[in-house]
Amino acid sequence: MENKGLIKRKQSKDNKKHIEIVLLDDAALIVDAGLNAQKQFAQNVLRGLTEEEKHVCMNVFDRICNNAEELLRGESK
């Protein structure tokens, strides 16, 4: 992706081991396409649900994501 001009690496001045990945302008079309695909997927899987049911699904999914993040950080009990 770096060779294609989509990202660049930015090394921290304080910590040489810390490298930040920065999206460049040329990546915007790819990012937009990905976001649109996510929106379409959400619309497809939630089709026919009431607003209340959609809200419940989103809350459950948020909790699942939070649990996964905690596990990855080693914070799970």
Tab-separated table of N, CA, C and O in Angstrom:
chain	number	residue	atom	x	y	z
A	1	MET	N	0.832	-1.190	0.000
A	1	MET	CA	0.000	0.000	0.000
A	1	MET	C	0.879	1.257	0.000
A	1	MET	O	0.496	2.257	-0.586
A	2	GLU	N	1.999	1.144	0.672
A	2	GLU	CA	2.918	2.282	0.686
A	2	GLU	C	3.483	2.527	-0.713
A	2	GLU	O	3.553	3.684	-1.162
A	3	ASN	N	3.842	1.466	-1.403
A	3	ASN	CA	4.381	1.595	-2.758
A	3	ASN	C	3.352	2.155	-3.737
A	3	ASN	O	3.713	2.767	-4.734
A	4	LYS	N	2.076	1.945	-3.439
A	4	LYS	CA	1.013	2.441	-4.307
A	4	LYS	C	0.588	3.859	-3.950
A	4	LYS	O	-0.317	4.408	-4.559
A	5	GLY	N	1.225	4.455	-2.936
A	5	GLY	CA	0.916	5.829	-2.555
A	5	GLY	C	-0.362	5.986	-1.768
A	5	GLY	O	-0.970	7.054	-1.767
A	6	LEU	N	-0.786	4.913	-1.091
A	6	LEU	CA	-2.021	4.976	-0.319
A	6	LEU	C	-1.766	5.298	1.153
A	6	LEU	O	-2.622	5.877	1.820
A	7	ILE	N	-0.609	4.904	1.656
A	7	ILE	CA	-0.249	5.149	3.046
A	7	ILE	C	1.209	5.588	3.127
A	7	ILE	O	1.974	5.415	2.182
A	8	LYS	N	1.545	6.186	4.274
A	8	LYS	CA	2.953	6.452	4.556
A	8	LYS	C	3.194	6.164	6.024
A	8	LYS	O	2.279	6.220	6.846
A	9	ARG	N	4.426	5.814	6.323
A	9	ARG	CA	4.817	5.558	7.703
A	9	ARG	C	5.395	6.834	8.295
A	9	ARG	O	6.160	7.538	7.629
A	10	LYS	N	5.032	7.104	9.548
A	10	LYS	CA	5.539	8.282	10.238
A	10	LYS	C	6.125	7.807	11.562
A	10	LYS	O	5.402	7.331	12.443
A	11	GLN	N	7.439	7.910	11.693
A	11	GLN	CA	8.121	7.431	12.893
A	11	GLN	C	8.073	8.509	13.973
A	11	GLN	O	8.289	9.690	13.716
A	12	SER	N	7.802	8.066	15.207
A	12	SER	CA	7.760	8.975	16.341
A	12	SER	C	9.155	9.516	16.625
A	12	SER	O	10.141	8.778	16.581
A	13	LYS	N	9.233	10.791	16.934
A	13	LYS	CA	10.521	11.396	17.284
A	13	LYS	C	10.974	10.930	18.669
A	13	LYS	O	12.168	10.828	18.928
A	14	ASP	N	10.013	10.669	19.553
A	14	ASP	CA	10.323	10.276	20.933
A	14	ASP	C	10.602	8.789	21.086
A	14	ASP	O	11.354	8.384	21.955
A	15	ASN	N	9.950	7.968	20.245
A	15	ASN	CA	10.064	6.520	20.370
A	15	ASN	C	10.250	5.935	18.969
A	15	ASN	O	9.297	5.815	18.218
A	16	LYS	N	11.463	5.560	18.652
A	16	LYS	CA	11.774	5.065	17.303
A	16	LYS	C	11.042	3.767	16.967
A	16	LYS	O	10.913	3.414	15.807
A	17	LYS	N	10.555	3.052	17.985
A	17	LYS	CA	9.810	1.813	17.741
A	17	LYS	C	8.357	2.091	17.367
A	17	LYS	O	7.672	1.221	16.854
A	18	HIS	N	7.882	3.286	17.645
A	18	HIS	CA	6.492	3.659	17.372
A	18	HIS	C	6.392	4.246	15.963
A	18	HIS	O	7.001	5.268	15.660
A	19	ILE	N	5.630	3.557	15.113
A	19	ILE	CA	5.419	4.025	13.741
A	19	ILE	C	3.922	4.171	13.507
A	19	ILE	O	3.147	3.247	13.733
A	20	GLU	N	3.538	5.332	13.075
A	20	GLU	CA	2.140	5.627	12.775
A	20	GLU	C	1.917	5.428	11.280
A	20	GLU	O	2.756	5.791	10.461
A	21	ILE	N	0.788	4.818	10.934
A	21	ILE	CA	0.412	4.638	9.530
A	21	ILE	C	-0.590	5.737	9.189
A	21	ILE	O	-1.619	5.874	9.840
A	22	VAL	N	-0.279	6.512	8.168
A	22	VAL	CA	-1.117	7.638	7.776
A	22	VAL	C	-1.722	7.350	6.401
A	22	VAL	O	-1.005	6.995	5.468
A	23	LEU	N	-3.042	7.503	6.295
A	23	LEU	CA	-3.711	7.352	4.995
A	23	LEU	C	-3.478	8.603	4.163
A	23	LEU	O	-3.629	9.719	4.653
A	24	LEU	N	-3.133	8.414	2.914
A	24	LEU	CA	-2.937	9.537	2.001
A	24	LEU	C	-4.212	9.780	1.200
A	24	LEU	O	-5.140	8.960	1.186
A	25	ASP	N	-4.267	10.919	0.535
A	25	ASP	CA	-5.472	11.305	-0.209
A	25	ASP	C	-5.896	10.264	-1.233
A	25	ASP	O	-7.089	10.054	-1.451
A	26	ASP	N	-4.935	9.600	-1.865
A	26	ASP	CA	-5.273	8.599	-2.884
A	26	ASP	C	-6.036	7.407	-2.297
A	26	ASP	O	-6.669	6.655	-3.039
A	27	ALA	N	-5.991	7.226	-0.987
A	27	ALA	CA	-6.709	6.121	-0.347
A	27	ALA	C	-8.178	6.455	-0.100
A	27	ALA	O	-8.973	5.567	0.209
A	28	ALA	N	-8.558	7.705	-0.264
A	28	ALA	CA	-9.923	8.144	0.051
A	28	ALA	C	-10.984	7.366	-0.727
A	28	ALA	O	-12.018	6.987	-0.151
A	29	LEU	N	-10.763	7.107	-2.012
A	29	LEU	CA	-11.756	6.369	-2.808
A	29	LEU	C	-11.938	4.949	-2.280
A	29	LEU	O	-13.061	4.438	-2.218
A	30	ILE	N	-10.839	4.316	-1.887
A	30	ILE	CA	-10.912	2.950	-1.362
A	30	ILE	C	-11.631	2.942	-0.018
A	30	ILE	O	-12.482	2.085	0.237
A	31	VAL	N	-11.316	3.906	0.826
A	31	VAL	CA	-11.968	4.012	2.132
A	31	VAL	C	-13.462	4.259	1.950
A	31	VAL	O	-14.295	3.615	2.594
A	32	ASP	N	-13.822	5.168	1.071
A	32	ASP	CA	-15.240	5.455	0.806
A	32	ASP	C	-15.973	4.218	0.294
A	32	ASP	O	-17.111	3.945	0.708
A	33	ALA	N	-15.337	3.463	-0.587
A	33	ALA	CA	-15.960	2.245	-1.109
A	33	ALA	C	-16.182	1.235	0.013
A	33	ALA	O	-17.227	0.586	0.074
A	34	GLY	N	-15.218	1.118	0.911
A	34	GLY	CA	-15.361	0.211	2.048
A	34	GLY	C	-16.483	0.635	2.983
A	34	GLY	O	-17.272	-0.200	3.440
A	35	LEU	N	-16.565	1.918	3.261
A	35	LEU	CA	-17.642	2.426	4.120
A	35	LEU	C	-19.011	2.210	3.482
A	35	LEU	O	-19.976	1.827	4.164
A	36	ASN	N	-19.097	2.431	2.179
A	36	ASN	CA	-20.364	2.197	1.473
A	36	ASN	C	-20.744	0.721	1.505
A	36	ASN	O	-21.920	0.385	1.666
A	37	ALA	N	-19.763	-0.161	1.372
A	37	ALA	CA	-20.036	-1.600	1.438
A	37	ALA	C	-20.536	-1.981	2.827
A	37	ALA	O	-21.462	-2.792	2.964
A	38	GLN	N	-19.943	-1.397	3.872
A	38	GLN	CA	-20.404	-1.661	5.238
A	38	GLN	C	-21.838	-1.199	5.436
A	38	GLN	O	-22.654	-1.908	6.035
A	39	LYS	N	-22.155	-0.018	4.944
A	39	LYS	CA	-23.520	0.513	5.068
A	39	LYS	C	-24.518	-0.387	4.357
A	39	LYS	O	-25.590	-0.692	4.894
A	40	GLN	N	-24.171	-0.820	3.149
A	40	GLN	CA	-25.066	-1.696	2.387
A	40	GLN	C	-25.264	-3.025	3.101
A	40	GLN	O	-26.374	-3.545	3.183
A	41	PHE	N	-24.178	-3.579	3.645
A	41	PHE	CA	-24.263	-4.833	4.391
A	41	PHE	C	-25.194	-4.671	5.589
A	41	PHE	O	-26.077	-5.509	5.822
A	42	ALA	N	-25.029	-3.589	6.349
A	42	ALA	CA	-25.876	-3.346	7.520
A	42	ALA	C	-27.341	-3.230	7.104
A	42	ALA	O	-28.228	-3.787	7.761
A	43	GLN	N	-27.601	-2.517	6.034
A	43	GLN	CA	-28.980	-2.386	5.551
A	43	GLN	C	-29.565	-3.742	5.177
A	43	GLN	O	-30.726	-4.028	5.477
A	44	ASN	N	-28.750	-4.580	4.549
A	44	ASN	CA	-29.224	-5.905	4.130
A	44	ASN	C	-29.524	-6.808	5.314
A	44	ASN	O	-30.551	-7.488	5.339
A	45	VAL	N	-28.622	-6.852	6.293
A	45	VAL	CA	-28.825	-7.789	7.409
A	45	VAL	C	-29.876	-7.300	8.400
A	45	VAL	O	-30.466	-8.111	9.117
A	46	LEU	N	-30.124	-5.991	8.440
A	46	LEU	CA	-31.121	-5.456	9.376
A	46	LEU	C	-32.483	-5.217	8.721
A	46	LEU	O	-33.430	-4.794	9.382
A	47	ARG	N	-32.593	-5.545	7.446
A	47	ARG	CA	-33.842	-5.336	6.708
A	47	ARG	C	-34.993	-6.071	7.380
A	47	ARG	O	-34.879	-7.217	7.788
A	48	GLY	N	-36.103	-5.391	7.548
A	48	GLY	CA	-37.297	-5.998	8.123
A	48	GLY	C	-37.374	-5.903	9.636
A	48	GLY	O	-38.391	-6.287	10.223
A	49	LEU	N	-36.321	-5.417	10.280
A	49	LEU	CA	-36.351	-5.266	11.736
A	49	LEU	C	-36.956	-3.917	12.103
A	49	LEU	O	-36.818	-2.939	11.371
A	50	THR	N	-37.611	-3.887	13.259
A	50	THR	CA	-38.114	-2.610	13.750
A	50	THR	C	-36.938	-1.762	14.233
A	50	THR	O	-35.829	-2.274	14.430
A	51	GLU	N	-37.188	-0.488	14.455
A	51	GLU	CA	-36.131	0.391	14.967
A	51	GLU	C	-35.640	-0.103	16.331
A	51	GLU	O	-34.451	-0.060	16.606
A	52	GLU	N	-36.561	-0.585	17.151
A	52	GLU	CA	-36.178	-1.110	18.470
A	52	GLU	C	-35.285	-2.353	18.313
A	52	GLU	O	-34.272	-2.495	19.001
A	53	GLU	N	-35.645	-3.245	17.408
A	53	GLU	CA	-34.839	-4.447	17.171
A	53	GLU	C	-33.445	-4.077	16.630
A	53	GLU	O	-32.439	-4.670	17.026
A	54	LYS	N	-33.397	-3.089	15.741
A	54	LYS	CA	-32.109	-2.628	15.219
A	54	LYS	C	-31.249	-2.081	16.353
A	54	LYS	O	-30.046	-2.349	16.420
A	55	HIS	N	-31.857	-1.321	17.252
A	55	HIS	CA	-31.136	-0.741	18.384
A	55	HIS	C	-30.569	-1.844	19.282
A	55	HIS	O	-29.416	-1.766	19.708
A	56	VAL	N	-31.376	-2.870	19.546
A	56	VAL	CA	-30.911	-3.999	20.366
A	56	VAL	C	-29.728	-4.690	19.685
A	56	VAL	O	-28.712	-4.984	20.327
A	57	CYS	N	-29.834	-4.934	18.386
A	57	CYS	CA	-28.745	-5.580	17.647
A	57	CYS	C	-27.466	-4.759	17.714
A	57	CYS	O	-26.376	-5.306	17.923
A	58	MET	N	-27.579	-3.455	17.553
A	58	MET	CA	-26.391	-2.600	17.590
A	58	MET	C	-25.756	-2.592	18.978
A	58	MET	O	-24.528	-2.614	19.107
A	59	ASN	N	-26.590	-2.597	20.025
A	59	ASN	CA	-26.057	-2.646	21.389
A	59	ASN	C	-25.326	-3.957	21.654
A	59	ASN	O	-24.253	-3.966	22.259
A	60	VAL	N	-25.903	-5.062	21.201
A	60	VAL	CA	-25.254	-6.367	21.382
A	60	VAL	C	-23.942	-6.407	20.608
A	60	VAL	O	-22.913	-6.855	21.133
A	61	PHE	N	-23.951	-5.916	19.392
A	61	PHE	CA	-22.734	-5.916	18.586
A	61	PHE	C	-21.647	-5.044	19.222
A	61	PHE	O	-20.476	-5.421	19.258
A	62	ASP	N	-22.047	-3.891	19.763
A	62	ASP	CA	-21.080	-3.026	20.452
A	62	ASP	C	-20.447	-3.748	21.639
A	62	ASP	O	-19.248	-3.660	21.870
A	63	ARG	N	-21.262	-4.488	22.393
A	63	ARG	CA	-20.728	-5.222	23.545
A	63	ARG	C	-19.764	-6.314	23.086
A	63	ARG	O	-18.721	-6.532	23.704
A	64	ILE	N	-20.118	-7.007	22.011
A	64	ILE	CA	-19.234	-8.040	21.461
A	64	ILE	C	-17.898	-7.419	21.059
A	64	ILE	O	-16.830	-7.962	21.379
A	65	CYS	N	-17.926	-6.291	20.381
A	65	CYS	CA	-16.695	-5.620	19.965
A	65	CYS	C	-15.878	-5.171	21.169
A	65	CYS	O	-14.650	-5.323	21.186
A	66	ASN	N	-16.549	-4.626	22.182
A	66	ASN	CA	-15.846	-4.207	23.393
A	66	ASN	C	-15.197	-5.401	24.086
A	66	ASN	O	-14.065	-5.313	24.566
A	67	ASN	N	-15.906	-6.517	24.150
A	67	ASN	CA	-15.340	-7.726	24.753
A	67	ASN	C	-14.100	-8.180	23.994
A	67	ASN	O	-13.090	-8.548	24.605
A	68	ALA	N	-14.178	-8.158	22.680
A	68	ALA	CA	-13.033	-8.576	21.857
A	68	ALA	C	-11.840	-7.653	22.082
A	68	ALA	O	-10.703	-8.115	22.228
A	69	GLU	N	-12.094	-6.354	22.148
A	69	GLU	CA	-11.009	-5.395	22.385
A	69	GLU	C	-10.375	-5.623	23.753
A	69	GLU	O	-9.148	-5.564	23.886
A	70	GLU	N	-11.200	-5.882	24.756
A	70	GLU	CA	-10.664	-6.147	26.106
A	70	GLU	C	-9.791	-7.398	26.102
A	70	GLU	O	-8.730	-7.425	26.723
A	71	LEU	N	-10.238	-8.425	25.401
A	71	LEU	CA	-9.441	-9.652	25.315
A	71	LEU	C	-8.100	-9.400	24.629
A	71	LEU	O	-7.060	-9.899	25.055
A	72	LEU	N	-8.125	-8.620	23.572
A	72	LEU	CA	-6.892	-8.316	22.846
A	72	LEU	C	-5.924	-7.510	23.701
A	72	LEU	O	-4.709	-7.659	23.591
A	73	ARG	N	-6.457	-6.673	24.563
A	73	ARG	CA	-5.608	-5.880	25.454
A	73	ARG	C	-5.244	-6.630	26.723
A	73	ARG	O	-4.507	-6.126	27.559
A	74	GLY	N	-5.794	-7.835	26.901
A	74	GLY	CA	-5.502	-8.616	28.083
A	74	GLY	C	-6.237	-8.158	29.328
A	74	GLY	O	-5.818	-8.433	30.439
A	75	GLU	N	-7.360	-7.484	29.136
A	75	GLU	CA	-8.116	-6.929	30.255
A	75	GLU	C	-9.246	-7.839	30.725
A	75	GLU	O	-9.917	-7.538	31.685
A	76	SER	N	-9.441	-8.955	30.056
A	76	SER	CA	-10.556	-9.843	30.410
A	76	SER	C	-10.250	-10.579	31.705
A	76	SER	O	-9.126	-10.876	32.026
A	77	LYS	N	-11.305	-10.865	32.453
A	77	LYS	CA	-11.156	-11.572	33.728
A	77	LYS	C	-11.185	-13.055	33.531
A	77	LYS	O	-11.750	-13.612	32.699
